[in-house]
Amino acid sequence: MPEIFPYEPVRIDIKESIRFETLITTYESGKEQRRTKIATPQRAFSMQFSKALINDGLADNVWNFFKARKGKGEGFYLPSWANDAKLTTAYSSGVTLTVNSSTRFSALSGESESRLIIRSSDTVIETKTITAIPSSTSITMQSALSNSYAVNAPVFVGYYVRFDTDVMERTKMGTMIYESGLNFVEII
């Protein structure tokens, strides 16, 4: 199973964009034919860390994570790190979570690669495929979680992404993750 990008960027800027690919053929008559290359838009993310958070430890961790993924060679899950939802009842078993809102998760229902990510305060992180959103406060998962979670445990949208580059300069790590950020592309 792919890894989860574990470095939560506190007080940062995460930019999300979508991209379509349209092929345009222009005929001699001047008419155009337009075809979309991809059926669903591809998301791209740019994540910048606060300068106050950057230290050698964070730079080393991001460097090692990048090396382990072989640049853009392997995908991983990127949590939204937004307040997507919180558990409104404790979870101990089953395939249904009760949350304060399932709105952000509805687009992921039935997608095999996008996941929900749940985390407890002691940094236990799990990821599961969503199979259905039966109501505005309920999420059905493909299988049960491995751990129990308390009320108010955060639940995030998890996007299946890869780095958008195969090159990262070691000497400029701190500057890069502060100024230009890390860039990811959704794998669709």
PDB file of C-alpha atoms in Angstrom:
ATOM      1  CA  MET A   1       0.000   0.000   0.000  1.00  0.00           C
ATOM      2  CA  PRO A   2       1.323   3.495  -0.790  1.00  0.00           C
ATOM      3  CA  GLU A   3       2.755   5.638   1.994  1.00  0.00           C
ATOM      4  CA  ILE A   4       1.132   8.755   3.449  1.00  0.00           C
ATOM      5  CA  PHE A   5       2.963  12.100   3.247  1.00  0.00           C
ATOM      6  CA  PRO A   6       3.295  12.583   7.032  1.00  0.00           C
ATOM      7  CA  TYR A   7       4.616  16.136   7.321  1.00  0.00           C
ATOM      8  CA  GLU A   8       1.722  18.339   8.351  1.00  0.00           C
ATOM      9  CA  PRO A   9       2.461  21.872   7.220  1.00  0.00           C
ATOM     10  CA  VAL A  10       1.222  24.081  10.079  1.00  0.00           C
ATOM     11  CA  ARG A  11       0.490  27.673   9.038  1.00  0.00           C
ATOM     12  CA  ILE A  12       1.251  27.149   5.410  1.00  0.00           C
ATOM     13  CA  ASP A  13      -0.309  27.701   2.070  1.00  0.00           C
ATOM     14  CA  ILE A  14      -1.681  24.747   0.111  1.00  0.00           C
ATOM     15  CA  LYS A  15      -2.829  25.617  -3.367  1.00  0.00           C
ATOM     16  CA  GLU A  16      -5.045  23.235  -5.313  1.00  0.00           C
ATOM     17  CA  SER A  17      -5.702  23.512  -9.029  1.00  0.00           C
ATOM     18  CA  ILE A  18      -7.311  21.312 -11.658  1.00  0.00           C
ATOM     19  CA  ARG A  19      -6.171  20.655 -15.188  1.00  0.00           C
ATOM     20  CA  PHE A  20      -7.894  19.291 -18.263  1.00  0.00           C
ATOM     21  CA  GLU A  21      -6.184  18.198 -21.463  1.00  0.00           C
ATOM     22  CA  THR A  22      -8.001  19.151 -24.633  1.00  0.00           C
ATOM     23  CA  LEU A  23      -6.765  18.166 -28.082  1.00  0.00           C
ATOM     24  CA  ILE A  24      -7.727  20.694 -30.745  1.00  0.00           C
ATOM     25  CA  THR A  25      -7.545  19.799 -34.435  1.00  0.00           C
ATOM     26  CA  THR A  26      -8.002  22.667 -36.896  1.00  0.00           C
ATOM     27  CA  TYR A  27      -9.125  21.673 -40.377  1.00  0.00           C
ATOM     28  CA  GLU A  28      -8.353  23.486 -43.623  1.00  0.00           C
ATOM     29  CA  SER A  29     -11.877  24.895 -43.626  1.00  0.00           C
ATOM     30  CA  GLY A  30     -11.132  26.608 -40.312  1.00  0.00           C
ATOM     31  CA  LYS A  31     -13.426  24.395 -38.280  1.00  0.00           C
ATOM     32  CA  GLU A  32     -12.081  22.868 -35.096  1.00  0.00           C
ATOM     33  CA  GLN A  33     -12.609  19.527 -33.474  1.00  0.00           C
ATOM     34  CA  ARG A  34     -12.083  19.379 -29.704  1.00  0.00           C
ATOM     35  CA  ARG A  35     -11.536  16.212 -27.705  1.00  0.00           C
ATOM     36  CA  THR A  36     -10.722  15.820 -24.052  1.00  0.00           C
ATOM     37  CA  LYS A  37      -7.801  13.515 -23.351  1.00  0.00           C
ATOM     38  CA  ILE A  38      -8.794  12.824 -19.773  1.00  0.00           C
ATOM     39  CA  ALA A  39     -12.361  12.317 -18.576  1.00  0.00           C
ATOM     40  CA  THR A  40     -11.884  13.793 -15.107  1.00  0.00           C
ATOM     41  CA  PRO A  41      -9.745  16.781 -14.202  1.00  0.00           C
ATOM     42  CA  GLN A  42      -6.302  16.144 -12.765  1.00  0.00           C
ATOM     43  CA  ARG A  43      -5.588  17.936  -9.492  1.00  0.00           C
ATOM     44  CA  ALA A  44      -2.253  19.587  -8.765  1.00  0.00           C
ATOM     45  CA  PHE A  45      -1.105  20.761  -5.348  1.00  0.00           C
ATOM     46  CA  SER A  46       1.577  23.174  -4.212  1.00  0.00           C
ATOM     47  CA  MET A  47       2.490  23.151  -0.526  1.00  0.00           C
ATOM     48  CA  GLN A  48       4.641  25.790   1.128  1.00  0.00           C
ATOM     49  CA  PHE A  49       5.851  25.442   4.714  1.00  0.00           C
ATOM     50  CA  SER A  50       6.110  28.331   7.168  1.00  0.00           C
ATOM     51  CA  LYS A  51       9.688  29.605   7.399  1.00  0.00           C
ATOM     52  CA  ALA A  52       9.530  29.248  11.188  1.00  0.00           C
ATOM     53  CA  LEU A  53       8.902  25.487  10.848  1.00  0.00           C
ATOM     54  CA  ILE A  54      11.793  24.704   8.554  1.00  0.00           C
ATOM     55  CA  ASN A  55      14.765  23.056  10.210  1.00  0.00           C
ATOM     56  CA  ASP A  56      17.349  20.446   9.239  1.00  0.00           C
ATOM     57  CA  GLY A  57      15.127  17.652  10.568  1.00  0.00           C
ATOM     58  CA  LEU A  58      12.163  18.574   8.363  1.00  0.00           C
ATOM     59  CA  ALA A  59      14.417  19.104   5.334  1.00  0.00           C
ATOM     60  CA  ASP A  60      16.080  15.693   5.925  1.00  0.00           C
ATOM     61  CA  ASN A  61      12.704  13.978   6.330  1.00  0.00           C
ATOM     62  CA  VAL A  62      11.294  15.471   3.114  1.00  0.00           C
ATOM     63  CA  TRP A  63      14.562  14.612   1.311  1.00  0.00           C
ATOM     64  CA  ASN A  64      14.371  10.983   2.485  1.00  0.00           C
ATOM     65  CA  PHE A  65      10.659  10.727   1.600  1.00  0.00           C
ATOM     66  CA  PHE A  66      11.450  12.052  -1.901  1.00  0.00           C
ATOM     67  CA  LYS A  67      14.308   9.526  -2.298  1.00  0.00           C
ATOM     68  CA  ALA A  68      12.128   6.624  -1.103  1.00  0.00           C
ATOM     69  CA  ARG A  69       9.459   7.537  -3.701  1.00  0.00           C
ATOM     70  CA  LYS A  70      12.173   7.770  -6.412  1.00  0.00           C
ATOM     71  CA  GLY A  71      11.119  11.291  -7.339  1.00  0.00           C
ATOM     72  CA  LYS A  72       7.911  11.063  -9.330  1.00  0.00           C
ATOM     73  CA  GLY A  73       8.327   7.290  -9.701  1.00  0.00           C
ATOM     74  CA  GLU A  74       5.970   6.170  -6.903  1.00  0.00           C
ATOM     75  CA  GLY A  75       2.659   7.531  -5.708  1.00  0.00           C
ATOM     76  CA  PHE A  76       1.619   8.278  -2.133  1.00  0.00           C
ATOM     77  CA  TYR A  77      -1.337   9.733  -0.260  1.00  0.00           C
ATOM     78  CA  LEU A  78      -1.386  13.467   0.413  1.00  0.00           C
ATOM     79  CA  PRO A  79      -3.789  14.441   3.207  1.00  0.00           C
ATOM     80  CA  SER A  80      -5.715  17.635   2.611  1.00  0.00           C
ATOM     81  CA  TRP A  81      -4.683  18.769   6.127  1.00  0.00           C
ATOM     82  CA  ALA A  82      -7.916  20.786   6.118  1.00  0.00           C
ATOM     83  CA  ASN A  83     -10.617  20.421   8.731  1.00  0.00           C
ATOM     84  CA  ASP A  84     -12.568  18.105   6.442  1.00  0.00           C
ATOM     85  CA  ALA A  85     -14.464  16.338   9.218  1.00  0.00           C
ATOM     86  CA  LYS A  86     -14.309  15.085  12.785  1.00  0.00           C
ATOM     87  CA  LEU A  87     -15.807  11.957  14.288  1.00  0.00           C
ATOM     88  CA  THR A  88     -19.024  12.734  16.168  1.00  0.00           C
ATOM     89  CA  THR A  89     -19.137   9.266  17.755  1.00  0.00           C
ATOM     90  CA  ALA A  90     -16.207   7.129  18.831  1.00  0.00           C
ATOM     91  CA  TYR A  91     -15.164   4.406  16.389  1.00  0.00           C
ATOM     92  CA  SER A  92     -14.278   0.892  17.546  1.00  0.00           C
ATOM     93  CA  SER A  93     -15.473  -1.438  14.771  1.00  0.00           C
ATOM     94  CA  GLY A  94     -17.478  -1.702  11.566  1.00  0.00           C
ATOM     95  CA  VAL A  95     -17.259  -0.001   8.204  1.00  0.00           C
ATOM     96  CA  THR A  96     -19.224   3.185   8.914  1.00  0.00           C
ATOM     97  CA  LEU A  97     -17.914   6.445  10.373  1.00  0.00           C
ATOM     98  CA  THR A  98     -20.218   9.109  11.782  1.00  0.00           C
ATOM     99  CA  VAL A  99     -18.777  12.563  11.136  1.00  0.00           C
ATOM    100  CA  ASN A 100     -19.895  16.178  11.441  1.00  0.00           C
ATOM    101  CA  SER A 101     -19.888  16.582   7.621  1.00  0.00           C
ATOM    102  CA  SER A 102     -19.177  14.290   4.692  1.00  0.00           C
ATOM    103  CA  THR A 103     -19.347  17.008   2.023  1.00  0.00           C
ATOM    104  CA  ARG A 104     -15.624  17.000   1.140  1.00  0.00           C
ATOM    105  CA  PHE A 105     -15.659  13.206   0.793  1.00  0.00           C
ATOM    106  CA  SER A 106     -18.587  12.860  -1.608  1.00  0.00           C
ATOM    107  CA  ALA A 107     -16.391  13.305  -4.695  1.00  0.00           C
ATOM    108  CA  LEU A 108     -14.227  10.376  -3.554  1.00  0.00           C
ATOM    109  CA  SER A 109     -17.042   7.856  -3.174  1.00  0.00           C
ATOM    110  CA  GLY A 110     -16.259   4.818  -5.297  1.00  0.00           C
ATOM    111  CA  GLU A 111     -12.827   6.069  -6.453  1.00  0.00           C
ATOM    112  CA  SER A 112     -10.287   3.340  -5.883  1.00  0.00           C
ATOM    113  CA  GLU A 113      -7.235   5.545  -5.383  1.00  0.00           C
ATOM    114  CA  SER A 114      -8.552   8.478  -3.337  1.00  0.00           C
ATOM    115  CA  ARG A 115      -9.002   7.736   0.318  1.00  0.00           C
ATOM    116  CA  LEU A 116     -10.073   9.034   3.648  1.00  0.00           C
ATOM    117  CA  ILE A 117      -7.285   9.416   6.175  1.00  0.00           C
ATOM    118  CA  ILE A 118      -7.977   9.275   9.898  1.00  0.00           C
ATOM    119  CA  ARG A 119      -5.554  10.298  12.608  1.00  0.00           C
ATOM    120  CA  SER A 120      -5.513  10.175  16.388  1.00  0.00           C
ATOM    121  CA  SER A 121      -3.537  12.502  18.627  1.00  0.00           C
ATOM    122  CA  ASP A 122      -0.777   9.928  19.072  1.00  0.00           C
ATOM    123  CA  THR A 123      -0.128  10.027  15.297  1.00  0.00           C
ATOM    124  CA  VAL A 124      -1.763   6.726  14.396  1.00  0.00           C
ATOM    125  CA  ILE A 125      -2.690   7.270  10.773  1.00  0.00           C
ATOM    126  CA  GLU A 126      -4.840   4.963   8.666  1.00  0.00           C
ATOM    127  CA  THR A 127      -6.206   5.187   5.173  1.00  0.00           C
ATOM    128  CA  LYS A 128      -9.301   3.517   3.717  1.00  0.00           C
ATOM    129  CA  THR A 129     -11.195   3.514   0.433  1.00  0.00           C
ATOM    130  CA  ILE A 130     -14.648   5.108   0.619  1.00  0.00           C
ATOM    131  CA  THR A 131     -17.400   3.020  -0.947  1.00  0.00           C
ATOM    132  CA  ALA A 132     -20.446   5.197  -0.220  1.00  0.00           C
ATOM    133  CA  ILE A 133     -21.686   8.412   1.367  1.00  0.00           C
ATOM    134  CA  PRO A 134     -25.140   7.322   2.594  1.00  0.00           C
ATOM    135  CA  SER A 135     -25.913  10.643   4.304  1.00  0.00           C
ATOM    136  CA  SER A 136     -24.413  14.039   5.049  1.00  0.00           C
ATOM    137  CA  THR A 137     -22.914  12.674   8.285  1.00  0.00           C
ATOM    138  CA  SER A 138     -22.005   9.097   7.376  1.00  0.00           C
ATOM    139  CA  ILE A 139     -19.127   7.546   5.433  1.00  0.00           C
ATOM    140  CA  THR A 140     -19.000   3.859   4.491  1.00  0.00           C
ATOM    141  CA  MET A 141     -15.546   2.343   4.044  1.00  0.00           C
ATOM    142  CA  GLN A 142     -14.418  -0.687   2.066  1.00  0.00           C
ATOM    143  CA  SER A 143     -13.203  -2.401   5.253  1.00  0.00           C
ATOM    144  CA  ALA A 144     -12.916  -1.758   8.996  1.00  0.00           C
ATOM    145  CA  LEU A 145     -10.171   0.387  10.508  1.00  0.00           C
ATOM    146  CA  SER A 146      -7.418  -1.327  12.513  1.00  0.00           C
ATOM    147  CA  ASN A 147      -7.603   0.992  15.522  1.00  0.00           C
ATOM    148  CA  SER A 148     -10.225   2.642  17.724  1.00  0.00           C
ATOM    149  CA  TYR A 149     -10.690   6.408  17.506  1.00  0.00           C
ATOM    150  CA  ALA A 150     -12.182   8.891  19.956  1.00  0.00           C
ATOM    151  CA  VAL A 151     -14.806  11.548  19.303  1.00  0.00           C
ATOM    152  CA  ASN A 152     -13.310  14.539  17.437  1.00  0.00           C
ATOM    153  CA  ALA A 153     -10.553  12.499  15.759  1.00  0.00           C
ATOM    154  CA  PRO A 154      -9.810  14.343  12.500  1.00  0.00           C
ATOM    155  CA  VAL A 155     -10.733  12.700   9.207  1.00  0.00           C
ATOM    156  CA  PHE A 156      -9.074  14.059   6.057  1.00  0.00           C
ATOM    157  CA  VAL A 157      -9.493  13.625   2.334  1.00  0.00           C
ATOM    158  CA  GLY A 158      -6.451  11.779   0.977  1.00  0.00           C
ATOM    159  CA  TYR A 159      -5.401  12.321  -2.635  1.00  0.00           C
ATOM    160  CA  TYR A 160      -3.246   9.775  -4.472  1.00  0.00           C
ATOM    161  CA  VAL A 161      -0.382  11.874  -5.851  1.00  0.00           C
ATOM    162  CA  ARG A 162       3.242  11.841  -6.944  1.00  0.00           C
ATOM    163  CA  PHE A 163       5.951  14.475  -6.867  1.00  0.00           C
ATOM    164  CA  ASP A 164       5.939  16.522 -10.071  1.00  0.00           C
ATOM    165  CA  THR A 165       9.722  16.329 -10.481  1.00  0.00           C
ATOM    166  CA  ASP A 166      12.555  13.821 -10.455  1.00  0.00           C
ATOM    167  CA  VAL A 167      15.107  16.418  -9.285  1.00  0.00           C
ATOM    168  CA  MET A 168      15.526  17.898  -5.815  1.00  0.00           C
ATOM    169  CA  GLU A 169      18.640  19.807  -4.791  1.00  0.00           C
ATOM    170  CA  ARG A 170      19.917  18.874  -1.339  1.00  0.00           C
ATOM    171  CA  THR A 171      21.688  22.169  -0.644  1.00  0.00           C
ATOM    172  CA  LYS A 172      18.530  24.181  -1.291  1.00  0.00           C
ATOM    173  CA  MET A 173      15.969  22.054   0.598  1.00  0.00           C
ATOM    174  CA  GLY A 174      15.059  24.612   3.288  1.00  0.00           C
ATOM    175  CA  THR A 175      14.774  27.461   0.807  1.00  0.00           C
ATOM    176  CA  MET A 176      12.816  25.339  -1.656  1.00  0.00           C
ATOM    177  CA  ILE A 177      10.115  24.149   0.735  1.00  0.00           C
ATOM    178  CA  TYR A 178       9.673  27.707   2.036  1.00  0.00           C
ATOM    179  CA  GLU A 179       9.864  29.748  -1.181  1.00  0.00           C
ATOM    180  CA  SER A 180       8.759  27.559  -4.065  1.00  0.00           C
ATOM    181  CA  GLY A 181       7.152  24.742  -2.082  1.00  0.00           C
ATOM    182  CA  LEU A 182       6.618  21.112  -2.924  1.00  0.00           C
ATOM    183  CA  ASN A 183       4.550  20.321  -5.976  1.00  0.00           C
ATOM    184  CA  PHE A 184       2.409  17.215  -6.401  1.00  0.00           C
ATOM    185  CA  VAL A 185       0.255  15.891  -9.253  1.00  0.00           C
ATOM    186  CA  GLU A 186      -2.744  13.626  -8.752  1.00  0.00           C
ATOM    187  CA  ILE A 187      -2.462  10.168 -10.269  1.00  0.00           C
ATOM    188  CA  ILE A 188      -5.642   9.414 -12.216  1.00  0.00           C
TER     189      ILE A 188
END
